[in-house]
Amino acid sequence: MLTSVYIIAITAEAMSGALAAGRRNMDFFGVAVIAFLTALGGGTVRDILLGNFPITWTQHPLYIYITITGGLATIVLARFMRHLHQLFLVLDAIGLVAFTVIGCNVALRLGYDTVVVVMAGIITGIFGGIIRDIMCNRMPQVLRHELYASVSLVVALLYLALRHQGASESVNLLAAFSVGLLLRMAAIRWKLSLPVFSYAKSQWD
Amino acid sequence: MLTSVYIIAITAEAMSGALAAGRRNMDFFGVAVIAFLTALGGGTVRDILLGNFPITWTQHPLYIYITITGGLATIVLARFMRHLHQLFLVLDAIGLVAFTVIGCNVALRLGYDTVVVVMAGIITGIFGGIIRDIMCNRMPQVLRHELYASVSLVVALLYLALRHQGASESVNLLAAFSVGLLLRMAAIRWKLSLPVFSYAKSQWD
Amino acid sequence: MLTSVYIIAITAEAMSGALAAGRRNMDFFGVAVIAFLTALGGGTVRDILLGNFPITWTQHPLYIYITITGGLATIVLARFMRHLHQLFLVLDAIGLVAFTVIGCNVALRLGYDTVVVVMAGIITGIFGGIIRDIMCNRMPQVLRHELYASVSLVVALLYLALRHQGASESVNLLAAFSVGLLLRMAAIRWKLSLPVFSYAKSQWD
């Protein structure tokens, strides 16, 4: 089940990367690169930080083909994107939850400390978007706007708490996706965001 | 043979990095850092992604000295750079082909899937330039202008196809360099580029 | 001794990261992320490049808690920061020396070549700040302003030279901190900086 959700998730993330590349007028090759990095970059950073070699996508060529195809297909589909905006936000939220849970599981399997497990989940969830934004020379959006990284944190904590309570994996996944999607959708609907820290520029900036 | 070409290639890439650092008014230390990253960053990213430890340059101090010296020498040579522009473009193209072939070979030796081998070639070819541009806070140029990353892709595919056909390594290298250089020179001469994907900024950018 | 200095150092670096995040109006989550990356990013890059897995902070949850707490505390403490400016610069300089020495030691323990040992020291010293600046979408400051990366280079060379001369570790640390702090303080006081390489933008930028 999680695998099919993962396929949907990396496709949605690849498309989000392609749109960002399009906003920067990249060529078709650049679109494919950004799509790949947005979809698989978070898991790559996680694998490197956890020393989890070989890195996941190098053993699953299918994921490479899906993200590149998804990115290039977006060039054609872009004109319909605005109408699919709502659907897109839901798919992106599904991706965020799926990535978080998968990231936690990789770190759990490798026997890392709980705080590292939570970080592995969040890194998998948000670093694809951070790499996308760095490649497009803009501030990482996930650290500023409606709740996003925080949703990943809540999902990771909930998943580990239920697991610790002995909840079955299917119940736990149901809980993670329900809470994660509701929280993210509520954040978008009512523009919920964390407080912002504003520190004025000084002469030693 | 490939080793001497590699030395030329990392020198040329180090100089290109130093010029980019100079455009951002970096100090001499910054010039050395950017020169090193531009020349050896692509291979470093490849080694990390393939789990190829120890990373190549840590076992070849000579490469470190060459790139740093090349970068610092550029500060003196910069005034002649414009006159050497044509030569520089040729050296850069030689570097692109050499990096691509070397990257493919590293992944082949480690037994990775064909698509990962192609990606290892391209990553070695273009990621030094991408890191240079990120460090200089500008959009990665290789994903927008005249054919560059695509040349790396064509070289990687050609190299693997000929290898699969049983071509000898020297014939294969000759083919890779001929096709790669011709394609890159043609791209510069006639401003050939891939189509661009332009997606208008929207309110949810 | 070096461990307590290290704790002070990562706290100071985390606070510097938090202030940079505040200048970019990041939310509280972003502040924590940038604080963590600024404090522990240099060591992370070093561990990855040296193949030193598991990465240090994954085995020391305390470091994670300290940097995140330090980052978030900065939100409250920011109003007093200007008055603590001098203290802050001293703590940052202590961090630079401590990171450099620790980085050299990790590479020495793994048996790397001397030039790689020096680079490991410098990378540990300056890459947290570079990652901070990339995440905040600005040019890496450490490659442009008052002597900073160069202080790290001098400390690394001095540390290795004294070690080679058979100096005891405590004498060596005393020398490293004395010279490093004096050099950095002098650089700030008299605005000492390396010469800058300025290369005019051309049409092929």
PDB file of N, CA, C and O in Angstrom, chain C residues 13 108 154 165:
ATOM      1  N   GLU C  13      27.306  29.061  17.298  1.00  0.00           N
ATOM      2  CA  GLU C  13      27.017  28.944  15.861  1.00  0.00           C
ATOM      3  C   GLU C  13      25.516  28.823  15.617  1.00  0.00           C
ATOM      4  O   GLU C  13      24.984  29.394  14.653  1.00  0.00           O
ATOM      5  N   LEU C 108      42.819  12.900  10.875  1.00  0.00           N
ATOM      6  CA  LEU C 108      44.055  12.244  11.325  1.00  0.00           C
ATOM      7  C   LEU C 108      43.760  10.817  11.769  1.00  0.00           C
ATOM      8  O   LEU C 108      44.472   9.876  11.402  1.00  0.00           O
ATOM      9  N   VAL C 154      45.288  28.852   9.042  1.00  0.00           N
ATOM     10  CA  VAL C 154      46.468  29.073   9.891  1.00  0.00           C
ATOM     11  C   VAL C 154      46.428  28.145  11.108  1.00  0.00           C
ATOM     12  O   VAL C 154      47.432  27.516  11.468  1.00  0.00           O
ATOM     13  N   GLN C 165      56.034  18.319  15.533  1.00  0.00           N
ATOM     14  CA  GLN C 165      57.215  18.608  16.361  1.00  0.00           C
ATOM     15  C   GLN C 165      57.169  17.863  17.691  1.00  0.00           C
ATOM     16  O   GLN C 165      58.096  17.968  18.488  1.00  0.00           O
TER      17      GLN C 165
END
